[in-house]
Short mmCIF file of C-alpha atoms and ligand atoms in Angstrom, two decimals:
data_model
loop_
_atom_site.label_atom_id
_atom_site.label_comp_id
_atom_site.label_asym_id
_atom_site.label_seq_id
_atom_site.Cartn_x
_atom_site.Cartn_y
_atom_site.Cartn_z
CA MET S 1 -12.28 -4.60 25.27
CA GLN S 2 -10.59 -7.35 27.29
CA ASN S 3 -7.14 -7.67 28.71
CA LEU S 4 -5.47 -10.41 26.72
CA ILE S 5 -2.47 -12.67 26.61
CA ILE S 6 -1.55 -14.21 23.27
CA ARG S 7 0.58 -17.29 23.76
CA ASN S 8 2.98 -19.44 21.77
CA GLY S 9 2.96 -17.66 18.42
CA LEU S 10 5.93 -16.81 16.23
CA ILE S 11 6.18 -13.03 16.62
CA VAL S 12 7.30 -11.43 13.36
CA THR S 13 8.48 -7.85 12.87
CA ALA S 14 10.48 -6.24 10.09
CA GLU S 15 13.60 -6.72 12.27
CA ARG S 16 13.27 -10.11 13.93
CA GLN S 17 11.28 -13.27 14.57
CA PHE S 18 10.96 -15.02 17.91
CA GLU S 19 8.60 -17.26 19.82
CA GLY S 20 6.83 -15.64 22.70
CA ASP S 21 3.77 -14.29 24.45
CA ILE S 22 2.23 -10.83 24.22
CA ARG S 23 0.34 -9.17 27.06
CA ILE S 24 -2.25 -6.55 26.09
CA ARG S 25 -3.86 -4.05 28.46
CA GLY S 26 -6.62 -1.98 26.93
CA ASP S 27 -5.44 -0.90 23.50
CA LYS S 28 -1.68 -1.30 24.07
CA ILE S 29 0.97 -4.00 24.17
CA VAL S 30 2.44 -3.89 27.70
CA GLU S 31 4.74 -6.91 27.81
CA ILE S 32 6.44 -9.35 25.44
CA GLY S 33 8.38 -12.44 26.56
CA ARG S 34 8.57 -16.22 26.99
CA ASP S 35 6.02 -17.91 29.27
CA LEU S 36 4.51 -14.74 30.68
CA PRO S 37 2.91 -15.48 34.07
CA ARG S 38 -0.78 -14.92 34.38
CA ARG S 39 -1.39 -11.74 36.35
CA GLU S 40 -4.33 -10.11 37.99
CA GLY S 41 -6.38 -8.43 35.30
CA ASP S 42 -5.60 -10.94 32.55
CA GLU S 43 -9.06 -11.89 31.40
CA ARG S 44 -8.53 -13.94 28.31
CA GLU S 45 -5.87 -16.04 26.63
CA LEU S 46 -5.50 -16.80 22.95
CA ASP S 47 -3.36 -19.72 21.88
CA ALA S 48 -1.38 -18.89 18.75
CA GLN S 49 0.41 -22.25 18.49
CA GLY S 50 1.38 -22.78 14.85
CA LEU S 51 0.44 -19.24 13.88
CA LEU S 52 2.47 -16.17 12.98
CA ILE S 53 1.77 -12.99 14.93
CA LEU S 54 2.18 -10.02 12.59
CA PRO S 55 1.73 -6.29 13.14
CA GLY S 56 -1.65 -5.20 11.79
CA GLY S 57 -1.43 -4.36 8.10
CA ILE S 58 -1.40 -0.70 7.10
CA ASP S 59 -2.84 -0.05 3.65
CA PRO S 60 -2.09 3.60 2.94
CA HIS S 61 -4.13 3.82 -0.28
CA VAL S 62 -7.86 3.04 -0.44
CA HIS S 63 -11.01 4.66 -1.81
CA LEU S 64 -13.89 4.27 0.62
CA THR S 65 -15.50 7.71 0.48
CA LEU S 66 -16.75 10.13 -2.17
CA PRO S 67 -18.37 13.56 -1.89
CA GLU S 68 -22.16 13.58 -2.13
CA SER S 69 -21.87 15.59 -5.35
CA VAL S 70 -20.75 12.45 -7.24
CA PRO S 71 -23.78 10.77 -8.90
CA ALA S 72 -24.85 7.27 -7.81
CA THR S 73 -23.77 5.57 -11.06
CA ASP S 74 -20.22 6.86 -10.67
CA ARG S 75 -19.73 5.80 -7.05
CA TRP S 76 -17.59 2.86 -6.01
CA VAL S 77 -19.51 0.50 -3.82
CA ASP S 78 -17.65 0.23 -0.51
CA ASP S 79 -17.83 2.71 2.34
CA LEU S 80 -15.82 2.85 5.56
CA THR S 81 -17.94 0.01 7.02
CA SER S 82 -17.77 -2.58 4.23
CA GLY S 83 -14.22 -1.47 3.46
CA SER S 84 -13.24 -1.90 7.12
CA LYS S 85 -14.70 -5.40 7.18
CA ALA S 86 -12.75 -6.38 4.07
CA ALA S 87 -9.58 -4.84 5.50
CA LEU S 88 -9.81 -6.52 8.91
CA ALA S 89 -10.69 -9.91 7.40
CA GLY S 90 -7.60 -9.47 5.23
CA GLY S 91 -5.26 -8.63 8.12
CA ILE S 92 -5.28 -4.84 7.63
CA THR S 93 -6.07 -2.76 10.72
CA THR S 94 -5.38 0.77 9.39
CA VAL S 95 -6.40 2.24 6.04
CA GLY S 96 -5.37 5.49 4.39
CA ASN S 97 -8.27 6.95 2.46
CA ILE S 98 -7.92 9.32 -0.48
CA SER S 99 -10.36 12.15 0.28
CA PHE S 100 -11.79 14.06 -2.68
CA PRO S 101 -13.10 17.57 -2.12
CA GLN S 102 -16.54 18.81 -3.07
CA PRO S 103 -16.19 21.44 -5.79
CA GLY S 104 -14.31 24.43 -4.31
CA GLU S 105 -13.74 22.78 -0.93
CA THR S 106 -10.37 23.25 0.82
CA PRO S 107 -8.52 20.32 2.49
CA LEU S 108 -9.60 21.23 6.03
CA ALA S 109 -13.26 21.33 4.98
CA THR S 110 -12.86 17.97 3.24
CA LEU S 111 -11.26 16.49 6.35
CA LYS S 112 -13.96 17.85 8.63
CA ARG S 113 -16.66 16.25 6.48
CA GLU S 114 -14.88 12.90 6.24
CA ILE S 115 -13.89 12.63 9.91
CA LYS S 116 -17.61 12.46 10.73
CA LEU S 117 -17.82 9.35 8.56
CA VAL S 118 -15.18 7.59 10.70
CA GLN S 119 -17.34 8.11 13.77
CA GLN S 120 -20.36 6.66 11.96
CA GLN S 121 -18.88 3.92 9.78
CA ALA S 122 -15.29 2.85 10.44
CA ILE S 123 -14.22 -0.35 12.17
CA ALA S 124 -10.60 -0.24 11.01
CA ASP S 125 -8.50 2.79 12.01
CA VAL S 126 -8.36 5.47 9.35
CA MET S 127 -6.04 8.21 8.11
CA PHE S 128 -7.00 10.66 5.38
CA HIS S 129 -5.09 12.02 2.40
CA PRO S 130 -6.87 15.13 1.06
CA VAL S 131 -6.64 15.59 -2.71
CA LEU S 132 -5.10 18.90 -3.67
CA LEU S 133 -7.15 20.72 -6.29
CA PRO S 134 -7.27 24.40 -7.23
CA PRO S 135 -7.37 26.90 -5.60
CA ILE S 136 -3.95 25.57 -4.49
CA GLU S 137 -2.96 28.80 -2.72
CA ALA S 138 -5.89 28.41 -0.31
CA ALA S 139 -4.82 24.84 0.39
CA ILE S 140 -1.22 25.88 1.07
CA ARG S 141 -2.45 28.34 3.71
CA GLU S 142 -4.15 25.46 5.53
CA LEU S 143 -1.12 23.16 5.68
CA PRO S 144 0.07 24.30 9.16
CA GLN S 145 -3.37 23.61 10.61
CA MET S 146 -3.39 20.19 8.96
CA VAL S 147 -0.07 19.30 10.60
CA ALA S 148 -1.30 20.56 13.96
CA ALA S 149 -4.36 18.30 13.65
CA GLY S 150 -2.22 15.26 12.73
CA HIS S 151 -2.95 15.08 9.00
CA THR S 152 0.44 14.77 7.35
CA THR S 153 -0.23 13.80 3.74
CA ILE S 154 -1.67 15.31 0.58
CA LYS S 155 -2.51 13.62 -2.73
CA VAL S 156 -1.73 15.05 -6.15
CA PHE S 157 -3.00 13.73 -9.50
CA MET S 158 -0.74 14.46 -12.48
CA PRO S 159 -3.12 12.95 -15.08
CA MET S 160 -5.67 15.71 -14.41
CA GLU S 161 -5.79 18.78 -16.63
CA GLU S 162 -5.75 20.93 -13.47
CA PHE S 163 -2.22 19.76 -12.72
CA ASP S 164 -0.74 21.02 -15.96
CA GLN S 165 -2.72 24.26 -15.65
CA HIS S 166 -1.30 24.99 -12.19
CA VAL S 167 2.15 23.37 -12.12
CA LEU S 168 3.83 26.33 -10.42
CA ALA S 169 1.28 26.30 -7.60
CA TYR S 170 1.58 22.52 -7.21
CA LEU S 171 5.36 22.84 -6.98
CA ALA S 172 4.95 25.47 -4.25
CA ALA S 173 2.50 23.20 -2.42
CA LEU S 174 4.84 20.23 -2.59
CA GLN S 175 7.70 22.29 -1.19
CA ALA S 176 5.62 23.93 1.56
CA ALA S 177 4.13 20.56 2.53
CA GLY S 178 7.49 18.78 2.61
CA GLU S 179 9.10 21.47 4.73
CA MET S 180 6.37 20.91 7.34
CA GLY S 181 6.75 17.11 7.36
CA ILE S 182 3.76 16.49 5.09
CA LEU S 183 4.32 13.71 2.55
CA THR S 184 3.02 14.32 -0.98
CA MET S 185 1.53 11.25 -2.66
CA ILE S 186 1.70 11.60 -6.45
CA HIS S 187 -0.14 9.73 -9.19
CA CYS S 188 2.42 9.76 -11.99
CA GLU S 189 0.85 9.66 -15.45
CA ASP S 190 1.06 12.44 -18.01
CA TRP S 191 -2.22 14.16 -18.80
CA ALA S 192 -1.36 15.39 -22.29
CA ILE S 193 0.02 12.08 -23.57
CA ILE S 194 -2.92 10.09 -22.21
CA SER S 195 -5.45 12.54 -23.62
CA ALA S 196 -3.87 12.56 -27.07
CA THR S 197 -3.45 8.77 -27.20
CA SER S 198 -6.99 8.09 -26.01
CA GLN S 199 -8.51 10.56 -28.46
CA ALA S 200 -6.52 9.04 -31.33
CA LEU S 201 -7.75 5.54 -30.42
CA LEU S 202 -11.35 6.77 -30.27
CA ALA S 203 -10.96 8.44 -33.68
CA GLU S 204 -9.67 5.16 -35.14
CA GLY S 205 -12.62 3.24 -33.75
CA ARG S 206 -10.37 1.52 -31.20
CA GLY S 207 -11.76 3.18 -28.12
CA SER S 208 -12.97 0.00 -26.43
CA LEU S 209 -11.27 -1.13 -23.24
CA ARG S 210 -9.58 -3.96 -25.17
CA TYR S 211 -7.13 -1.17 -26.09
CA TYR S 212 -6.84 0.20 -22.57
CA ALA S 213 -3.13 -0.60 -22.13
CA GLU S 214 -2.30 1.21 -25.38
CA SER S 215 -4.32 4.25 -24.28
CA ARG S 216 -2.01 4.92 -21.32
CA PRO S 217 1.45 3.93 -22.58
CA VAL S 218 4.45 3.34 -20.32
CA VAL S 219 6.04 6.56 -21.57
CA SER S 220 3.23 8.58 -19.97
CA GLU S 221 4.14 7.03 -16.62
CA VAL S 222 7.88 7.44 -17.22
CA VAL S 223 7.74 11.13 -18.07
CA ALA S 224 5.42 11.92 -15.16
CA THR S 225 7.66 9.98 -12.77
CA GLN S 226 10.69 11.87 -14.07
CA ARG S 227 8.84 15.12 -13.51
CA ALA S 228 7.86 14.15 -9.96
CA VAL S 229 11.45 13.16 -9.21
CA ALA S 230 12.61 16.49 -10.63
CA MET S 231 10.22 18.30 -8.30
CA CYS S 232 11.63 16.31 -5.39
CA GLU S 233 15.19 17.12 -6.43
CA ALA S 234 14.50 20.82 -7.02
CA THR S 235 12.73 21.31 -3.68
CA GLY S 236 14.57 18.77 -1.53
CA VAL S 237 11.31 17.38 -0.10
CA PRO S 238 10.14 13.76 -0.20
CA ILE S 239 7.65 12.33 -2.68
CA TYR S 240 5.66 9.11 -2.52
CA VAL S 241 4.87 7.67 -5.95
CA VAL S 242 1.57 5.78 -5.76
CA HIS S 243 0.76 2.59 -7.69
CA LEU S 244 3.92 2.40 -9.78
CA SER S 245 3.32 -0.13 -12.57
CA SER S 246 6.26 -0.35 -14.97
CA GLU S 247 9.91 -1.36 -15.00
CA ARG S 248 10.96 1.88 -16.70
CA ALA S 249 9.21 4.06 -14.11
CA LEU S 250 10.83 1.98 -11.36
CA ARG S 251 14.27 2.59 -12.91
CA VAL S 252 13.59 6.35 -12.77
CA CYS S 253 12.90 6.08 -9.04
CA GLU S 254 15.86 3.78 -8.40
CA GLU S 255 18.19 6.19 -10.18
CA ALA S 256 16.90 8.96 -7.91
CA GLN S 257 17.24 6.79 -4.79
CA ALA S 258 20.83 5.98 -5.77
CA ARG S 259 21.47 9.73 -5.58
CA ALA S 260 19.94 9.72 -2.07
CA LEU S 261 16.80 11.59 -3.10
CA PRO S 262 13.80 10.90 -0.81
CA VAL S 263 11.72 9.10 -3.46
CA TYR S 264 9.38 6.47 -2.01
CA VAL S 265 7.53 3.97 -4.12
CA GLU S 266 4.26 2.10 -3.78
CA THR S 267 2.99 -0.64 -6.05
CA ARG S 268 -0.31 -2.46 -6.01
CA PRO S 269 -1.37 -6.12 -6.29
CA LEU S 270 -2.75 -5.76 -9.81
CA TYR S 271 0.74 -5.21 -11.22
CA LEU S 272 2.27 -8.11 -9.28
CA HIS S 273 -0.23 -10.75 -10.35
CA LEU S 274 -1.55 -9.86 -13.84
CA THR S 275 -0.44 -8.68 -17.29
CA GLN S 276 -2.10 -6.64 -20.03
CA GLU S 277 -3.33 -9.62 -22.10
CA ARG S 278 -6.19 -9.76 -19.59
CA TYR S 279 -7.85 -6.80 -21.35
CA LEU S 280 -8.42 -9.08 -24.36
CA ASP S 281 -10.47 -11.53 -22.27
CA PRO S 282 -14.25 -11.41 -22.59
CA GLY S 283 -15.17 -8.96 -19.82
CA GLY S 284 -11.53 -7.85 -19.63
CA ALA S 285 -12.69 -4.36 -18.63
CA VAL S 286 -12.93 -5.59 -15.03
CA TYR S 287 -9.13 -5.28 -14.87
CA VAL S 288 -9.08 -1.55 -15.61
CA GLY S 289 -7.06 0.48 -13.12
CA GLN S 290 -4.79 3.48 -13.52
CA PRO S 291 -2.11 2.94 -14.80
CA PRO S 292 -2.98 -0.14 -16.89
CA LEU S 293 -1.59 -3.65 -16.50
CA ARG S 294 1.83 -4.00 -18.08
CA GLU S 295 4.02 -6.83 -19.43
CA ALA S 296 5.70 -9.85 -17.84
CA HIS S 297 9.09 -8.09 -17.57
CA ASP S 298 7.39 -5.28 -15.62
CA VAL S 299 5.89 -7.80 -13.20
CA ALA S 300 9.33 -9.38 -12.69
CA ALA S 301 10.95 -5.96 -12.15
CA LEU S 302 8.37 -5.01 -9.51
CA TRP S 303 8.94 -8.23 -7.55
CA GLU S 304 12.68 -7.54 -7.70
CA GLY S 305 12.01 -3.99 -6.49
CA LEU S 306 10.13 -5.37 -3.50
CA ALA S 307 13.02 -7.68 -2.68
CA ARG S 308 15.68 -4.99 -3.22
CA GLY S 309 13.82 -2.45 -1.10
CA THR S 310 13.45 0.13 -3.87
CA ILE S 311 9.68 -0.32 -3.61
CA HIS S 312 8.61 0.49 -0.07
CA THR S 313 4.92 -0.37 0.16
CA VAL S 314 2.28 -2.56 -1.42
CA ALA S 315 -1.11 -0.85 -1.18
CA THR S 316 -4.44 -1.97 -2.56
CA ASP S 317 -5.73 1.23 -4.20
CA HIS S 318 -9.01 -0.56 -3.35
CA ALA S 319 -11.71 1.10 -5.48
CA PRO S 320 -14.43 -1.51 -5.89
CA TRP S 321 -17.22 -1.58 -8.47
CA THR S 322 -19.74 -4.26 -9.28
CA ARG S 323 -19.12 -6.36 -12.37
CA GLU S 324 -22.07 -4.59 -14.06
CA GLN S 325 -20.52 -1.19 -13.36
CA LYS S 326 -17.14 -2.30 -14.72
CA LEU S 327 -18.66 -3.82 -17.87
CA ASP S 328 -20.96 -0.88 -18.65
CA PRO S 329 -20.86 -0.61 -22.48
CA ALA S 330 -20.78 3.19 -22.23
CA LEU S 331 -17.21 3.00 -20.91
CA ASN S 332 -14.20 3.45 -23.19
CA VAL S 333 -10.55 4.53 -23.02
CA ALA S 334 -11.60 8.12 -22.27
CA ASN S 335 -14.48 7.29 -19.92
CA LEU S 336 -13.38 4.95 -17.14
CA ARG S 337 -14.36 3.42 -13.86
CA PRO S 338 -10.86 2.56 -12.70
CA GLY S 339 -10.18 0.39 -9.68
CA THR S 340 -10.65 -3.08 -8.24
CA ASN S 341 -11.65 -4.97 -5.10
CA GLU S 342 -8.42 -5.88 -3.29
CA LEU S 343 -8.59 -5.20 0.45
CA GLN S 344 -9.39 -8.68 1.73
CA VAL S 345 -7.03 -10.62 -0.51
CA MET S 346 -3.96 -8.38 -0.86
CA LEU S 347 -1.99 -9.74 2.10
CA PRO S 348 -2.86 -13.41 1.54
CA MET S 349 -1.92 -13.16 -2.15
CA LEU S 350 1.33 -11.33 -1.41
CA TYR S 351 2.18 -13.95 1.21
CA SER S 352 1.22 -16.84 -1.05
CA GLU S 353 2.97 -15.59 -4.18
CA GLY S 354 5.80 -13.71 -2.47
CA VAL S 355 6.85 -15.36 0.79
CA ARG S 356 5.88 -18.94 0.01
CA LYS S 357 7.52 -18.81 -3.42
CA GLY S 358 10.69 -17.22 -2.03
CA LYS S 359 10.44 -13.90 -3.88
CA ILE S 360 10.39 -11.88 -0.65
CA SER S 361 11.22 -12.77 2.95
CA LEU S 362 8.73 -12.82 5.81
CA ALA S 363 10.48 -9.75 7.26
CA GLN S 364 10.06 -7.95 3.94
CA PHE S 365 6.39 -8.94 3.82
CA VAL S 366 5.87 -7.22 7.18
CA ALA S 367 7.91 -4.18 6.12
CA LEU S 368 6.03 -3.80 2.83
CA THR S 369 2.57 -4.18 4.31
CA SER S 370 2.93 -2.46 7.67
CA THR S 371 6.23 -1.12 9.00
CA ASN S 372 7.33 1.02 6.04
CA ALA S 373 3.89 2.60 5.74
CA ALA S 374 3.89 3.36 9.47
CA GLN S 375 7.23 5.14 9.10
CA LEU S 376 6.33 7.01 5.92
CA PHE S 377 2.92 8.09 7.17
CA GLY S 378 3.98 9.26 10.64
CA LEU S 379 2.55 6.35 12.65
CA TYR S 380 5.70 4.57 13.81
CA PRO S 381 6.24 3.03 16.40
CA ARG S 382 2.67 3.43 17.60
CA LYS S 383 1.68 1.23 14.66
CA GLY S 384 3.66 -0.91 12.21
CA THR S 385 5.51 -3.06 14.73
CA ILE S 386 5.07 -5.35 17.74
CA ALA S 387 6.65 -3.62 20.71
CA VAL S 388 5.88 -2.61 24.29
CA GLY S 389 3.93 0.65 24.13
CA SER S 390 2.66 0.11 20.58
CA ASP S 391 -1.02 -0.18 19.72
CA ALA S 392 -2.15 -3.79 19.99
CA ASP S 393 -2.88 -4.10 16.26
CA LEU S 394 -2.09 -7.75 15.57
CA VAL S 395 -2.88 -10.45 13.08
CA LEU S 396 -2.79 -14.13 14.01
CA TRP S 397 -1.83 -15.54 10.65
CA ASP S 398 -2.24 -19.15 9.61
CA PRO S 399 0.60 -19.82 7.16
CA THR S 400 -0.84 -23.17 6.09
CA GLU S 401 -4.50 -22.42 5.42
CA SER S 402 -5.40 -22.69 1.72
CA ARG S 403 -8.50 -21.10 0.25
CA VAL S 404 -9.78 -20.50 -3.24
CA VAL S 405 -10.70 -16.84 -3.82
CA ARG S 406 -14.46 -16.44 -4.35
CA GLY S 407 -15.57 -12.84 -4.77
CA SER S 408 -19.09 -13.57 -3.59
CA GLY S 409 -17.72 -14.65 -0.21
CA LEU S 410 -15.70 -11.46 0.40
CA PHE S 411 -16.87 -8.53 2.52
CA SER S 412 -16.57 -5.96 -0.28
CA ARG S 413 -19.86 -5.02 -1.93
CA ALA S 414 -18.18 -5.46 -5.32
CA GLY S 415 -19.49 -9.02 -5.26
CA PHE S 416 -16.65 -10.38 -7.37
CA SER S 417 -12.87 -10.59 -7.44
CA ILE S 418 -10.51 -10.25 -10.37
CA TYR S 419 -8.62 -13.17 -8.78
CA GLU S 420 -11.66 -15.48 -8.83
CA GLY S 421 -10.52 -19.09 -8.52
CA ALA S 422 -6.96 -18.36 -7.38
CA GLU S 423 -5.69 -20.82 -4.78
CA VAL S 424 -4.05 -18.88 -2.00
CA THR S 425 -2.18 -20.20 1.04
CA GLY S 426 -1.77 -18.08 4.19
CA TRP S 427 -4.74 -16.24 5.72
CA PRO S 428 -5.54 -14.26 8.85
CA ARG S 429 -7.35 -16.31 11.47
CA ILE S 430 -7.83 -13.56 14.06
CA THR S 431 -7.38 -9.81 13.72
CA ILE S 432 -6.96 -7.57 16.77
CA ARG S 433 -7.34 -3.80 16.45
CA ARG S 434 -6.17 -1.76 19.45
CA GLY S 435 -6.61 -4.75 21.76
CA GLN S 436 -10.05 -5.74 20.54
CA VAL S 437 -10.68 -8.95 18.62
CA VAL S 438 -12.39 -7.52 15.53
CA TYR S 439 -12.25 -10.54 13.19
CA LYS S 440 -12.39 -14.20 14.12
CA ASN S 441 -13.47 -17.40 12.36
CA GLY S 442 -14.67 -15.54 9.30
CA ARG S 443 -16.79 -13.03 11.22
CA ILE S 444 -16.41 -9.34 12.07
CA THR S 445 -16.90 -8.92 15.80
CA ALA S 446 -16.81 -5.11 16.23
CA GLN S 447 -19.25 -2.34 15.43
CA PRO S 448 -19.11 0.53 12.93
CA GLY S 449 -17.83 3.61 14.74
CA SER S 450 -15.26 1.64 16.77
CA GLY S 451 -12.55 2.56 14.25
CA GLN S 452 -10.62 5.72 15.01
CA LEU S 453 -9.09 8.57 13.11
CA VAL S 454 -5.34 8.21 13.61
CA GLN S 455 -3.45 11.42 14.26
CA ARG S 456 -0.01 11.38 12.82
CA GLY S 457 3.41 12.95 13.07
CA GLY S 458 5.71 13.84 10.22
CA THR S 459 7.10 11.39 7.69
CA THR S 460 10.31 9.44 8.27
CA GLY S 461 12.04 7.23 5.73
CA PRO S 462 11.62 3.47 6.06
CA ALA S 463 14.38 1.23 7.35
CA LYS S 464 15.43 -1.67 5.13
CA ALA S 465 14.18 -5.18 5.98
CA GLU S 466 16.69 -7.94 5.32
CA LYS S 467 16.09 -10.62 2.72
ZN1 LIG Q 1 -6.06 5.55 -5.88
#
């Protein structure tokens, strides 16, 4: 680690933009201003002329681990090392990993197992979201210890049979968690509707992934979102709706927000860039994620939600498979490998499609990809902004660089991208994680194990970035 001064960049936060220099000592920002004098101990200068200096991206939703009990054929292909490389090369310095338990494992045991992986594999900083599965009562008893250890999120899956079998216990968990400052992340799709629809399609001989969108209809997302909002309203604790995909589900959340309910919304790149006709393409199964791609009016509504501030975060839900895994002929609407390779291209594509085309402002881009997540996930102002005392997580962003997306050239082991051939303008040139240059000129310059587990406080609601 070197003491650094970054000079002459346009410093961008969710609140303001100004030209200036940033002095870094160790892992922290210690001074910000115009024409900072060189001082004893300054070892290195970086010239950011013509570049934007952004807070490191925070992607609160990735899949880079799996318990050993999952067989090799059903494992996504990135771990905390390849996933970190993709993240850092894409301007993301902190990832939030969904942590699945081994059968019967409680959240603390899951966390203990996964924290070891950070020490071995991570280059980006990492937070964990343990998945809540029965026995729920045992998990509820562990929540105070989780908070004490700085783990302030849990993840709940509504499209699992277990959810409908244990709704009362899940409601109790949500309430107990929220009252302790733990944010509950909820996947909103209805298990019964999806099961019935998928089975009907299979019975009609239409089980192939060409029919994937039909197998998980919008109404299954709407009713699950309504149910999650009802749980929020009944308990008074916040919820965070992951990967919201449809206009109707967004309206459910906006109606709740208008009544001042703490309903926070995430969407993912898939739903901002693609529509469901893609499933009809040859090899269209590569686009399968949960929920499915929707229609053009849904895409438009999500972009408007980003601009209006009713959607708070854009997260990758990075769950990468090889093309062969995605196109396995054994897969169908009831047997899926959901997820895509997104970590390295999410920010550039959001910048290119969103900021450059005037759909969102630069301030909103920073809020959606860093600041709001830092606030919601208990990391602010240590992360998510550029301020004296904050971690020196910074991205030197070249707003003019154009590249064509080539999956084979990305750090993910997926080996391909669903955005193959897209021309994208605006890419990270240098990424700094806690004061260390970790990505420069296309190369990762830090070692696995240099990433840290981030300990967190309780959730706070995001502030609104101006258009
Ligand atoms: Zn996910």
